[in-house]
C-alpha positions as a Markdown table, in Angstrom:
| # | Residue | x | y | z |
|---|---|---|---|---|
| 1 | Unk | 71.2 | 69.3 | 128.4 |
| 2 | Unk | 74.2 | 71.4 | 127.0 |
| 3 | Unk | 75.5 | 74.8 | 127.6 |
| 4 | Unk | 77.7 | 76.8 | 125.0 |
| 5 | Unk | 80.4 | 78.7 | 126.9 |
| 6 | Unk | 82.5 | 82.3 | 126.3 |
| 7 | Unk | 85.3 | 82.2 | 128.0 |
| 8 | Unk | 89.2 | 83.9 | 127.6 |
| 9 | Unk | 92.6 | 82.2 | 128.5 |
| 10 | Unk | 94.9 | 84.0 | 128.9 |
| 11 | Unk | 98.6 | 82.3 | 128.4 |
| 12 | Unk | 101.0 | 83.9 | 126.5 |
| 13 | Unk | 102.0 | 80.7 | 125.7 |
| 14 | Unk | 99.2 | 79.3 | 123.3 |
| 15 | Unk | 100.0 | 78.6 | 120.3 |
| 16 | Unk | 100.3 | 81.8 | 117.7 |
| 17 | Unk | 99.9 | 85.1 | 120.0 |
| 18 | Unk | 103.1 | 86.3 | 118.8 |
| 19 | Unk | 101.9 | 86.9 | 116.0 |
| 20 | Unk | 98.9 | 88.2 | 117.4 |
| 21 | Unk | 100.7 | 90.7 | 118.9 |
| 22 | Unk | 102.4 | 91.7 | 116.2 |
| 23 | Unk | 98.9 | 92.3 | 114.1 |
| 24 | Unk | 97.1 | 93.9 | 117.3 |
| 25 | Unk | 94.9 | 95.6 | 115.7 |
| 26 | Unk | 93.5 | 92.7 | 113.1 |
| 27 | Unk | 91.0 | 89.3 | 114.5 |
| 28 | Unk | 93.3 | 86.3 | 114.3 |
| 29 | Unk | 91.1 | 82.9 | 114.4 |
| 30 | Unk | 92.1 | 79.4 | 114.1 |
| 31 | Unk | 90.6 | 76.4 | 113.2 |
| 32 | Unk | 93.4 | 73.5 | 114.9 |
| 33 | Unk | 93.4 | 70.1 | 112.3 |
| 34 | Unk | 93.2 | 67.1 | 115.1 |
| 35 | Unk | 94.4 | 63.6 | 113.8 |
| 36 | Unk | 98.0 | 65.7 | 112.1 |
| 37 | Unk | 100.6 | 64.3 | 114.7 |
| 38 | Unk | 101.8 | 65.9 | 117.7 |
| 39 | Unk | 101.6 | 68.8 | 115.2 |
| 40 | Unk | 98.8 | 69.6 | 114.1 |
| 41 | Unk | 97.9 | 72.2 | 111.2 |
| 42 | Unk | 96.2 | 76.0 | 111.9 |
| 43 | Unk | 94.0 | 77.1 | 109.4 |
| 44 | Unk | 94.2 | 81.2 | 110.9 |
| 45 | Unk | 91.6 | 83.5 | 108.8 |
| 46 | Unk | 93.0 | 87.2 | 109.5 |
| 47 | Unk | 90.6 | 89.6 | 109.3 |
| 48 | Unk | 91.5 | 94.1 | 109.0 |
| 49 | Unk | 95.3 | 92.9 | 108.5 |
| 50 | Unk | 98.5 | 94.3 | 106.2 |
| 51 | Unk | 99.4 | 90.3 | 103.7 |
| 52 | Unk | 102.9 | 92.2 | 104.1 |
| 53 | Unk | 102.5 | 92.3 | 108.0 |
| 54 | Unk | 100.9 | 88.8 | 108.5 |
| 55 | Unk | 102.7 | 87.3 | 106.4 |
| 56 | Unk | 106.5 | 88.9 | 108.4 |
| 57 | Unk | 104.7 | 87.8 | 111.8 |
| 58 | Unk | 104.4 | 84.5 | 110.7 |
| 59 | Unk | 108.2 | 83.6 | 109.8 |
| 60 | Unk | 109.5 | 85.7 | 112.2 |
| 61 | Unk | 107.2 | 83.7 | 115.1 |
| 62 | Unk | 109.3 | 81.2 | 117.0 |
| 63 | Unk | 106.3 | 78.6 | 116.8 |
| 64 | Unk | 105.9 | 78.5 | 113.5 |
| 65 | Unk | 107.2 | 76.9 | 110.6 |
| 66 | Unk | 105.8 | 76.5 | 107.5 |
| 67 | Unk | 102.8 | 78.6 | 105.8 |
| 68 | Unk | 100.6 | 79.3 | 102.8 |
| 69 | Unk | 98.1 | 81.1 | 101.8 |
| 70 | Unk | 94.8 | 79.7 | 101.9 |
| 71 | Unk | 92.7 | 82.4 | 99.8 |
| 72 | Unk | 91.7 | 86.2 | 100.4 |
| 73 | Unk | 88.6 | 88.9 | 99.8 |
| 74 | Unk | 89.0 | 92.0 | 100.5 |
| 75 | Unk | 90.5 | 92.8 | 103.9 |
| 76 | Unk | 90.9 | 89.1 | 105.0 |
| 77 | Unk | 93.6 | 86.9 | 104.9 |
| 78 | Unk | 93.0 | 82.9 | 104.8 |
| 79 | Unk | 96.7 | 80.9 | 105.6 |
| 80 | Unk | 97.5 | 77.4 | 106.4 |
| 81 | Unk | 100.2 | 76.7 | 109.4 |
| 82 | Unk | 102.0 | 74.0 | 110.0 |
| 83 | Unk | 103.6 | 74.4 | 113.7 |
| 84 | Unk | 107.3 | 74.2 | 114.3 |
| 85 | Unk | 106.2 | 73.1 | 117.8 |
| 86 | Unk | 104.6 | 70.5 | 119.0 |
| 87 | Unk | 101.8 | 71.3 | 122.1 |
| 88 | Unk | 104.3 | 69.4 | 124.5 |
| 89 | Unk | 106.9 | 71.7 | 123.6 |
| 90 | Unk | 105.2 | 74.4 | 123.4 |
| 91 | Unk | 103.7 | 74.5 | 126.2 |
| 92 | Unk | 105.1 | 71.9 | 129.0 |
| 93 | Unk | 107.0 | 75.0 | 130.6 |
| 94 | Unk | 103.5 | 76.5 | 131.2 |
| 95 | Unk | 101.7 | 73.5 | 132.5 |
| 96 | Unk | 100.9 | 71.2 | 134.8 |
| 97 | Unk | 99.7 | 68.3 | 133.5 |
| 98 | Unk | 99.9 | 67.7 | 130.1 |
| 99 | Unk | 98.4 | 64.4 | 130.6 |
| 100 | Unk | 94.7 | 66.8 | 131.6 |
| 101 | Unk | 95.1 | 69.4 | 128.2 |
| 102 | Unk | 95.3 | 66.1 | 126.4 |
| 103 | Unk | 92.2 | 64.4 | 127.8 |
| 104 | Unk | 90.1 | 67.5 | 126.4 |
| 105 | Unk | 91.1 | 66.9 | 123.8 |
| 106 | Unk | 88.3 | 63.8 | 123.8 |
| 107 | Unk | 86.0 | 65.6 | 125.8 |
| 108 | Unk | 82.4 | 65.8 | 125.1 |
| 109 | Unk | 83.1 | 69.5 | 124.1 |
| 110 | Unk | 82.7 | 71.7 | 120.3 |
| 111 | Unk | 84.8 | 74.3 | 120.7 |
| 112 | Unk | 83.3 | 76.2 | 117.4 |
| 113 | Unk | 85.5 | 79.8 | 117.7 |
| 114 | Unk | 88.8 | 79.9 | 119.1 |
| 115 | Unk | 90.3 | 83.9 | 118.6 |
| 116 | Unk | 94.0 | 84.8 | 119.4 |
| 117 | Unk | 94.6 | 87.3 | 121.6 |
| 118 | Unk | 98.2 | 88.8 | 122.1 |
| 119 | Unk | 97.6 | 87.3 | 125.9 |
| 120 | Unk | 96.5 | 83.6 | 124.4 |
| 121 | Unk | 92.4 | 82.6 | 123.3 |
| 122 | Unk | 89.1 | 83.6 | 123.5 |
| 123 | Unk | 86.4 | 80.1 | 122.7 |
| 124 | Unk | 83.3 | 79.7 | 122.1 |
| 125 | Unk | 82.5 | 76.3 | 122.8 |
| 126 | Unk | 78.9 | 73.8 | 123.0 |
| 127 | Unk | 79.3 | 71.6 | 126.1 |
| 128 | Unk | 77.4 | 68.4 | 126.6 |
| 129 | Unk | 76.8 | 68.7 | 129.8 |
| 130 | Unk | 78.2 | 70.9 | 133.2 |
| 131 | Unk | 80.2 | 68.3 | 134.4 |
| 132 | Unk | 82.5 | 68.4 | 130.9 |
| 133 | Unk | 82.4 | 72.5 | 131.1 |
| 134 | Unk | 83.2 | 72.1 | 134.5 |
| 135 | Unk | 86.0 | 69.9 | 133.8 |
| 136 | Unk | 87.8 | 72.3 | 131.4 |
| 137 | Unk | 87.2 | 75.2 | 132.6 |
| 138 | Unk | 88.0 | 73.7 | 136.3 |
| 139 | Unk | 91.5 | 72.1 | 134.6 |
| 140 | Unk | 92.3 | 76.0 | 133.1 |
| 141 | Unk | 91.7 | 78.0 | 136.2 |
| 142 | Unk | 95.1 | 75.3 | 137.5 |
| 143 | Unk | 96.7 | 76.1 | 135.2 |
| 144 | Unk | 96.5 | 79.6 | 133.4 |
| 145 | Unk | 94.2 | 82.4 | 133.8 |
| 146 | Unk | 90.4 | 82.0 | 133.0 |
| 147 | Unk | 88.1 | 84.0 | 132.0 |
| 148 | Unk | 83.8 | 82.7 | 131.8 |
| 149 | Unk | 82.6 | 85.4 | 129.2 |
| 150 | Unk | 79.3 | 84.1 | 128.5 |
| 151 | Unk | 77.6 | 80.8 | 129.8 |
| 152 | Unk | 74.1 | 80.0 | 128.5 |
| 153 | Unk | 72.1 | 76.7 | 127.5 |
| 154 | Unk | 71.8 | 75.7 | 124.7 |
| 155 | Unk | 68.7 | 76.1 | 123.7 |
| 156 | Unk | 68.6 | 79.8 | 125.1 |
| 157 | Unk | 68.6 | 82.9 | 123.6 |
| 158 | Unk | 72.5 | 84.6 | 123.3 |
| 159 | Unk | 72.1 | 88.7 | 125.3 |
| 160 | Unk | 72.1 | 91.1 | 122.2 |
| 161 | Unk | 75.6 | 91.6 | 121.0 |
| 162 | Unk | 77.8 | 89.4 | 122.8 |
| 163 | Unk | 79.0 | 87.5 | 119.1 |
| 164 | Unk | 80.3 | 91.1 | 118.3 |
| 165 | Unk | 84.2 | 90.9 | 118.5 |
| 166 | Unk | 86.4 | 93.9 | 120.5 |
| 167 | Unk | 87.5 | 95.2 | 117.6 |
| 168 | Unk | 84.3 | 95.5 | 115.7 |
| 169 | Unk | 82.9 | 97.1 | 119.2 |
| 170 | Unk | 85.6 | 99.6 | 119.4 |
| 171 | Unk | 84.9 | 100.3 | 115.9 |
| 172 | Unk | 81.3 | 101.2 | 116.1 |
| 173 | Unk | 82.1 | 102.9 | 119.9 |
| 174 | Unk | 84.1 | 105.1 | 117.7 |
| 175 | Unk | 82.5 | 105.7 | 114.6 |
| 176 | Unk | 79.2 | 106.7 | 116.8 |
| 177 | Unk | 80.7 | 108.9 | 119.2 |
| 178 | Unk | 82.1 | 110.8 | 115.7 |
| 179 | Unk | 78.7 | 110.8 | 114.5 |
| 180 | Unk | 78.9 | 108.5 | 111.5 |
| 181 | Unk | 75.2 | 107.8 | 111.8 |
| 182 | Unk | 73.8 | 111.0 | 112.5 |
| 183 | Unk | 71.9 | 112.3 | 109.4 |
| 184 | Unk | 73.9 | 114.1 | 107.5 |
| 185 | Unk | 76.8 | 112.2 | 108.4 |
| 186 | Unk | 79.5 | 114.7 | 110.9 |
| 187 | Unk | 82.2 | 111.8 | 110.2 |
| 188 | Unk | 83.5 | 109.6 | 107.3 |
| 189 | Unk | 85.1 | 106.2 | 107.2 |
| 190 | Unk | 88.8 | 108.5 | 106.2 |
| 191 | Unk | 88.0 | 110.1 | 109.8 |
| 192 | Unk | 87.8 | 106.9 | 111.6 |
| 193 | Unk | 90.2 | 105.0 | 109.7 |
| 194 | Unk | 93.0 | 107.5 | 111.0 |
| 195 | Unk | 92.1 | 107.4 | 114.4 |
| 196 | Unk | 91.9 | 103.3 | 114.3 |
| 197 | Unk | 94.7 | 103.0 | 112.9 |
| 198 | Unk | 93.6 | 101.0 | 109.5 |
| 199 | Unk | 92.2 | 101.4 | 106.4 |
| 200 | Unk | 88.7 | 103.1 | 105.4 |
| 201 | Unk | 88.2 | 99.6 | 103.4 |
| 202 | Unk | 88.9 | 97.8 | 106.3 |
| 203 | Unk | 86.7 | 100.0 | 108.9 |
| 204 | Unk | 83.9 | 99.6 | 106.4 |
| 205 | Unk | 84.4 | 96.2 | 106.5 |
| 206 | Unk | 84.5 | 95.5 | 110.4 |
| 207 | Unk | 81.7 | 98.0 | 111.1 |
| 208 | Unk | 79.3 | 95.8 | 108.1 |
| 209 | Unk | 80.7 | 92.9 | 110.0 |
| 210 | Unk | 79.6 | 94.3 | 113.4 |
| 211 | Unk | 75.6 | 95.4 | 112.0 |
| 212 | Unk | 75.2 | 91.7 | 110.3 |
| 213 | Unk | 76.5 | 89.9 | 113.5 |
| 214 | Unk | 73.5 | 92.8 | 115.9 |
| 215 | Unk | 70.9 | 92.2 | 113.4 |
| 216 | Unk | 71.6 | 88.4 | 113.5 |
| 217 | Unk | 71.5 | 88.4 | 117.7 |
| 218 | Unk | 68.5 | 91.1 | 117.8 |
| 219 | Unk | 66.1 | 91.4 | 114.3 |
| 220 | Unk | 66.4 | 88.4 | 112.5 |
| 221 | Unk | 65.6 | 85.8 | 114.7 |
| 222 | Unk | 62.2 | 86.8 | 115.1 |
| 223 | Unk | 61.3 | 87.6 | 111.4 |
| 224 | Unk | 58.4 | 85.7 | 110.6 |
| 225 | Unk | 59.6 | 82.6 | 107.6 |
| 226 | Unk | 59.3 | 84.3 | 104.0 |
| 227 | Unk | 56.0 | 82.4 | 101.6 |
| 228 | Unk | 56.6 | 79.8 | 100.0 |
């Protein structure tokens, strides 16, 4: 039986942590386009970040080469980013077992989400069995700070709200504490935005995403199918 795991790898040498530090109030996720040599490009999605700040961060980052804005929708921007360093150049001074890192790329696992943090990467992945996950987690325990956040079988439902990002959870908490969800409302989007130091439109999008995630995690799976 397969496993679904959510975990955090604290290693500031991982790609794009420098960018995440600069745009610390945004949510930055990436997909790695393998089969492109030793410097596979990244597809980077950034929610709630200022475009000038994002692009300055790319330009200034020591591990980013060329980058291109692929598309945008509201406060979401997508970029193709070409690394300035190979994984060996980027991580060689920080990991003792680079061969082990290469082996992980061929493991029976699918990493479906990578969120880049100033301290490292937070990932969610599917693993064929416990041995596969054990090899993966053992590697990172030997080479970095590894925190297991959630581990379930692939046929088990996830605990409610597990899909929320820290920023979504923070926005919900502040909105709740300030009375945004009360009737009548005791706070506006602008009030929440001022506390979070982001735009009102970014707060609106963050709250919508958080509420959608909560509905999908707690309510939607129990709804009966619509009649044909």
